[in-house]
């Protein structure tokens, strides 16, 4: 057995086989192809192998889990032969001279979105299937004959580093834990792991020959055990059981109010990155969504999401939340969230560069598309919107003007929308210092402690060498939070925290005593926070 140390990003224990992902495994690049006929043959050969694999899986499942459960592989085989699907791929290869991997991945995305948008539940469920078969064919084209990117069983994903755009493309149901060599605990990949409620570690110096070996991720202590002895496996299984028991106990808090002993009601919301995360929000009984990182809709695709696609995503989220508040943060692309098609210039200091609201105000056509989608979706539920990386009152005034233009256009087109509360993120020291002025302009503030800590302490949140001095408990950060709450309240502006610090249970009482109105955290933290809120008396 080997015990490798690393840094914990999210607690929890995972036991399973290691799957080392190398760069080529995950990224499907668009390439120009001269001989398109040969490329089509390559696709056809890969599709044939995929069908054989699915046939073998069908037989195996038939023996082990019965015909009803095995059927899915037959359905997958049929989908692979579907003339529309095959034509979409071959036409793309022939018409655009692109490589087979790219054509298959694009067809998979397009068909899956089409299925997801259908009203019929059966057809909706096919979205994941078409993605799955496409992943399988891409994997074969890339020379990995073991099927889909992550294979059939759940695995511990081990990689040098994972970009947010790569993480969002992984099939979550196959991931037991994330372990990376690089990355920082404050990066968006780390945040995604927390949102997904998956144990995660960084800074682990693994060896490439560990692929396929049994391992244990101890996300509490930041230890990665490779090839553990049987007794160690049993010990961790027992810990996993203890953990499950604790979570079961917390379930009793579902349906209970988020109110302190002395009667202050707190809005306990959850953070999400995509539509699928709503399931975890509901499971953990959050009373709203305090941060929908909408930029994840832009990651993992090869072109701008259309107004219609965004509208459907937002509408699905608000409808599933059934009247509970959903706060959508407008596009926060840039810094560690890079998307090729934005063609952002290479910058020396991307965290302080062309990102977030700066892009939206310079390229209002992108911003307006998103705002139209948000406003249209607001007709179906309780939507609020907030803008990231604000540094001035002038920005807020320009945003409001664009919002008015969007509303006028919708009125002229007879498109209905609801009342949309307007908020801003307070995540720059500048916004903190003028929070008295900003409070006059908006309905609420949401404090982004991840960036606020980075800019206040002058510590790049991506730099893992500085993780130990990235101190979100720093008195400067805490004073800023207090100042924002006081300034907000003077102008009837409610104040929340949506950065990771909001889930820091050691600070919950402090925040409550400062007068915080809302806390928005990864879904897995909601019930733990509810327990503390209900046991705190802020009058003492
Ligand atoms: C923050 O900066 O605290 C925040 C919530 O936004 P993000 O982590 O997405 O930058
Ligand atoms: Mg931020």
mmCIF file of C-alpha atoms in Angstrom, residues 81-277:
data_model
loop_
_atom_site.group_PDB
_atom_site.id
_atom_site.type_symbol
_atom_site.label_atom_id
_atom_site.label_comp_id
_atom_site.label_asym_id
_atom_site.label_seq_id
_atom_site.Cartn_x
_atom_site.Cartn_y
_atom_site.Cartn_z
ATOM 1 C CA UNK A 81 -27.731 2.818 -36.252
ATOM 2 C CA UNK A 82 -30.258 5.646 -36.332
ATOM 3 C CA UNK A 83 -30.080 7.134 -39.865
ATOM 4 C CA UNK A 84 -30.499 10.752 -38.643
ATOM 5 C CA UNK A 85 -27.657 10.371 -36.171
ATOM 6 C CA UNK A 86 -25.355 8.653 -38.658
ATOM 7 C CA UNK A 87 -26.186 11.190 -41.376
ATOM 8 C CA UNK A 88 -25.538 14.144 -39.077
ATOM 9 C CA UNK A 89 -22.035 12.779 -38.494
ATOM 10 C CA UNK A 90 -21.145 11.780 -42.055
ATOM 11 C CA UNK A 91 -22.545 15.035 -43.497
ATOM 12 C CA UNK A 92 -20.497 17.033 -41.058
ATOM 13 C CA UNK A 93 -17.302 15.164 -41.913
ATOM 14 C CA UNK A 94 -17.942 15.491 -45.666
ATOM 15 C CA UNK A 95 -19.367 19.025 -45.651
ATOM 16 C CA UNK A 96 -17.005 20.673 -43.178
ATOM 17 C CA UNK A 97 -13.920 18.481 -43.643
ATOM 18 C CA UNK A 98 -13.650 17.864 -39.911
ATOM 19 C CA UNK A 99 -12.266 14.887 -38.010
ATOM 20 C CA UNK A 100 -14.589 12.066 -36.983
ATOM 21 C CA UNK A 101 -14.084 12.660 -33.233
ATOM 22 C CA UNK A 102 -15.286 16.231 -33.559
ATOM 23 C CA UNK A 103 -18.282 15.309 -35.736
ATOM 24 C CA UNK A 104 -19.384 12.539 -33.351
ATOM 25 C CA UNK A 105 -18.998 14.753 -30.274
ATOM 26 C CA UNK A 106 -20.944 17.591 -31.930
ATOM 27 C CA UNK A 107 -23.736 15.274 -33.076
ATOM 28 C CA UNK A 108 -23.872 13.812 -29.566
ATOM 29 C CA UNK A 109 -24.245 17.286 -28.057
ATOM 30 C CA UNK A 110 -26.846 18.419 -30.575
ATOM 31 C CA UNK A 111 -29.020 15.322 -30.343
ATOM 32 C CA UNK A 112 -28.776 15.253 -26.592
ATOM 33 C CA UNK A 113 -29.892 18.881 -26.337
ATOM 34 C CA UNK A 114 -32.732 18.169 -28.726
ATOM 35 C CA UNK A 115 -33.922 15.215 -26.628
ATOM 36 C CA UNK A 116 -33.531 17.179 -23.398
ATOM 37 C CA UNK A 117 -35.812 19.899 -24.745
ATOM 38 C CA UNK A 118 -38.659 17.512 -25.568
ATOM 39 C CA UNK A 119 -41.820 17.381 -23.478
ATOM 40 C CA UNK A 120 -42.073 13.619 -23.399
ATOM 41 C CA UNK A 121 -40.260 12.185 -20.346
ATOM 42 C CA UNK A 122 -39.154 9.075 -22.197
ATOM 43 C CA UNK A 123 -37.559 11.135 -24.958
ATOM 44 C CA UNK A 124 -35.969 13.485 -22.418
ATOM 45 C CA UNK A 125 -34.247 10.533 -20.799
ATOM 46 C CA UNK A 126 -32.656 9.645 -24.155
ATOM 47 C CA UNK A 127 -30.473 12.777 -23.907
ATOM 48 C CA UNK A 128 -28.005 10.999 -21.626
ATOM 49 C CA UNK A 129 -28.049 7.877 -23.825
ATOM 50 C CA UNK A 130 -27.095 9.654 -27.016
ATOM 51 C CA UNK A 131 -24.275 11.398 -25.160
ATOM 52 C CA UNK A 132 -23.129 8.087 -23.792
ATOM 53 C CA UNK A 133 -22.964 6.362 -27.176
ATOM 54 C CA UNK A 134 -21.172 9.357 -28.681
ATOM 55 C CA UNK A 135 -18.599 9.286 -25.863
ATOM 56 C CA UNK A 136 -18.083 5.609 -26.537
ATOM 57 C CA UNK A 137 -17.441 6.143 -30.257
ATOM 58 C CA UNK A 138 -15.117 9.084 -29.544
ATOM 59 C CA UNK A 139 -13.180 6.969 -27.050
ATOM 60 C CA UNK A 140 -12.748 4.227 -29.653
ATOM 61 C CA UNK A 141 -11.677 6.759 -32.282
ATOM 62 C CA UNK A 142 -9.081 8.004 -29.819
ATOM 63 C CA UNK A 143 -7.748 4.489 -29.403
ATOM 64 C CA UNK A 144 -9.296 3.748 -26.022
ATOM 65 C CA UNK A 145 -11.263 0.598 -26.679
ATOM 66 C CA UNK A 146 -12.639 0.417 -23.177
ATOM 67 C CA UNK A 147 -15.749 2.338 -24.213
ATOM 68 C CA UNK A 148 -16.905 5.705 -22.886
ATOM 69 C CA UNK A 149 -14.450 8.224 -21.445
ATOM 70 C CA UNK A 150 -14.782 6.819 -17.963
ATOM 71 C CA UNK A 151 -15.800 3.264 -18.806
ATOM 72 C CA UNK A 152 -18.772 1.503 -17.289
ATOM 73 C CA UNK A 153 -17.930 1.419 -13.615
ATOM 74 C CA UNK A 154 -17.624 4.276 -11.161
ATOM 75 C CA UNK A 155 -14.018 5.366 -10.768
ATOM 76 C CA UNK A 156 -11.728 7.716 -8.895
ATOM 77 C CA UNK A 157 -10.744 10.249 -11.542
ATOM 78 C CA UNK A 158 -7.034 11.058 -11.327
ATOM 79 C CA UNK A 159 -5.491 13.737 -13.519
ATOM 80 C CA UNK A 160 -2.635 16.155 -13.748
ATOM 81 C CA UNK A 161 -5.100 19.009 -13.603
ATOM 82 C CA UNK A 162 -8.718 19.483 -14.576
ATOM 83 C CA UNK A 163 -10.040 22.675 -16.115
ATOM 84 C CA UNK A 164 -13.646 23.634 -15.277
ATOM 85 C CA UNK A 165 -14.576 23.094 -18.933
ATOM 86 C CA UNK A 166 -13.267 19.523 -18.710
ATOM 87 C CA UNK A 167 -14.853 18.794 -15.370
ATOM 88 C CA UNK A 168 -18.312 19.803 -16.573
ATOM 89 C CA UNK A 169 -18.009 17.373 -19.470
ATOM 90 C CA UNK A 170 -17.330 14.317 -17.302
ATOM 91 C CA UNK A 171 -20.225 11.988 -16.647
ATOM 92 C CA UNK A 172 -20.818 12.708 -12.942
ATOM 93 C CA UNK A 173 -22.554 9.425 -12.280
ATOM 94 C CA UNK A 174 -19.262 7.650 -12.996
ATOM 95 C CA UNK A 175 -17.073 9.790 -10.718
ATOM 96 C CA UNK A 176 -16.437 8.628 -7.140
ATOM 97 C CA UNK A 177 -13.790 11.260 -6.391
ATOM 98 C CA UNK A 178 -11.353 13.668 -7.997
ATOM 99 C CA UNK A 179 -7.618 13.567 -7.338
ATOM 100 C CA UNK A 180 -5.276 15.934 -9.137
ATOM 101 C CA UNK A 181 -1.580 16.700 -9.070
ATOM 102 C CA UNK A 182 -2.051 20.436 -9.619
ATOM 103 C CA UNK A 183 -4.838 22.940 -9.031
ATOM 104 C CA UNK A 184 -5.763 25.048 -6.032
ATOM 105 C CA UNK A 185 -8.411 24.600 -3.375
ATOM 106 C CA UNK A 186 -10.084 27.835 -4.460
ATOM 107 C CA UNK A 187 -10.296 27.062 -8.153
ATOM 108 C CA UNK A 188 -13.565 26.458 -9.930
ATOM 109 C CA UNK A 189 -12.774 22.781 -10.375
ATOM 110 C CA UNK A 190 -12.600 22.522 -6.590
ATOM 111 C CA UNK A 191 -15.889 24.404 -6.336
ATOM 112 C CA UNK A 192 -17.463 22.022 -8.848
ATOM 113 C CA UNK A 193 -16.365 19.029 -6.772
ATOM 114 C CA UNK A 194 -18.037 20.586 -3.730
ATOM 115 C CA UNK A 195 -21.194 21.334 -5.694
ATOM 116 C CA UNK A 196 -21.241 17.739 -6.868
ATOM 117 C CA UNK A 197 -20.713 16.561 -3.283
ATOM 118 C CA UNK A 198 -17.749 14.452 -4.338
ATOM 119 C CA UNK A 199 -14.594 13.881 -2.257
ATOM 120 C CA UNK A 200 -11.685 15.686 -3.871
ATOM 121 C CA UNK A 201 -7.987 16.218 -3.311
ATOM 122 C CA UNK A 202 -5.246 18.197 -5.002
ATOM 123 C CA UNK A 203 -1.453 18.191 -4.840
ATOM 124 C CA UNK A 204 -1.175 14.401 -5.076
ATOM 125 C CA UNK A 205 1.975 13.141 -6.739
ATOM 126 C CA UNK A 206 0.612 9.934 -8.240
ATOM 127 C CA UNK A 207 2.447 7.616 -10.650
ATOM 128 C CA UNK A 208 1.098 6.741 -14.075
ATOM 129 C CA UNK A 209 1.279 2.986 -13.433
ATOM 130 C CA UNK A 210 -1.438 3.368 -10.779
ATOM 131 C CA UNK A 211 -4.153 3.300 -13.434
ATOM 132 C CA UNK A 212 -6.699 0.584 -12.688
ATOM 133 C CA UNK A 213 -5.494 -0.027 -9.112
ATOM 134 C CA UNK A 214 -7.791 0.008 -6.113
ATOM 135 C CA UNK A 215 -7.539 3.174 -4.031
ATOM 136 C CA UNK A 216 -9.130 5.089 -1.194
ATOM 137 C CA UNK A 217 -9.625 8.861 -1.112
ATOM 138 C CA UNK A 218 -9.751 10.180 2.426
ATOM 139 C CA UNK A 219 -11.083 13.636 1.643
ATOM 140 C CA UNK A 220 -11.164 14.552 5.344
ATOM 141 C CA UNK A 221 -7.461 14.152 5.962
ATOM 142 C CA UNK A 222 -6.161 14.617 2.435
ATOM 143 C CA UNK A 223 -4.658 11.121 2.061
ATOM 144 C CA UNK A 224 -4.800 8.968 -1.051
ATOM 145 C CA UNK A 225 -4.214 5.253 -0.366
ATOM 146 C CA UNK A 226 -3.206 3.177 -3.373
ATOM 147 C CA UNK A 227 -3.424 -0.635 -3.246
ATOM 148 C CA UNK A 228 -4.705 -0.614 0.340
ATOM 149 C CA UNK A 229 -4.605 -3.737 2.487
ATOM 150 C CA UNK A 230 -7.908 -5.439 3.094
ATOM 151 C CA UNK A 231 -8.045 -4.255 6.702
ATOM 152 C CA UNK A 232 -7.617 -0.627 5.619
ATOM 153 C CA UNK A 233 -10.456 -1.039 3.124
ATOM 154 C CA UNK A 234 -12.668 -2.424 5.904
ATOM 155 C CA UNK A 235 -11.761 0.487 8.203
ATOM 156 C CA UNK A 236 -12.711 3.013 5.557
ATOM 157 C CA UNK A 237 -15.898 1.171 4.706
ATOM 158 C CA UNK A 238 -16.828 1.529 8.362
ATOM 159 C CA UNK A 239 -16.039 5.264 8.212
ATOM 160 C CA UNK A 240 -18.169 5.567 5.095
ATOM 161 C CA UNK A 241 -20.988 3.945 7.001
ATOM 162 C CA UNK A 242 -20.564 6.386 9.908
ATOM 163 C CA UNK A 243 -20.676 9.227 7.419
ATOM 164 C CA UNK A 244 -23.864 7.859 5.868
ATOM 165 C CA UNK A 245 -25.411 7.615 9.346
ATOM 166 C CA UNK A 246 -24.558 11.261 10.071
ATOM 167 C CA UNK A 247 -26.102 12.336 6.780
ATOM 168 C CA UNK A 248 -29.186 10.296 7.598
ATOM 169 C CA UNK A 249 -29.519 12.119 10.930
ATOM 170 C CA UNK A 250 -29.300 15.467 9.169
ATOM 171 C CA UNK A 251 -32.233 14.438 6.990
ATOM 172 C CA UNK A 252 -34.471 15.089 9.992
ATOM 173 C CA UNK A 253 -33.833 18.780 9.459
ATOM 174 C CA UNK A 254 -35.544 18.714 6.104
ATOM 175 C CA UNK A 255 -38.662 20.834 6.054
ATOM 176 C CA UNK A 256 -37.554 22.739 9.188
ATOM 177 C CA UNK A 257 -37.204 26.522 9.127
ATOM 178 C CA UNK A 258 -33.888 28.341 8.949
ATOM 179 C CA UNK A 259 -34.460 30.441 12.019
ATOM 180 C CA UNK A 260 -32.174 31.284 14.923
ATOM 181 C CA UNK A 261 -33.169 30.634 18.549
ATOM 182 C CA UNK A 262 -34.057 34.319 18.921
ATOM 183 C CA UNK A 263 -36.199 34.329 15.796
ATOM 184 C CA UNK A 264 -34.163 35.722 12.903
ATOM 185 C CA UNK A 265 -35.050 34.047 9.606
ATOM 186 C CA UNK A 266 -32.132 33.319 7.294
ATOM 187 C CA UNK A 267 -32.424 32.503 3.623
ATOM 188 C CA UNK A 268 -30.450 29.305 3.218
ATOM 189 C CA UNK A 269 -29.823 28.834 -0.474
ATOM 190 C CA UNK A 270 -27.605 26.619 -2.630
ATOM 191 C CA UNK A 271 -25.077 27.219 -5.399
ATOM 192 C CA UNK A 272 -25.365 25.446 -8.724
ATOM 193 C CA UNK A 273 -23.483 25.319 -12.023
ATOM 194 C CA UNK A 274 -26.009 23.642 -14.269
ATOM 195 C CA UNK A 275 -29.562 22.384 -14.574
ATOM 196 C CA UNK A 276 -28.731 18.905 -13.283
ATOM 197 C CA UNK A 277 -27.508 20.335 -9.949
#
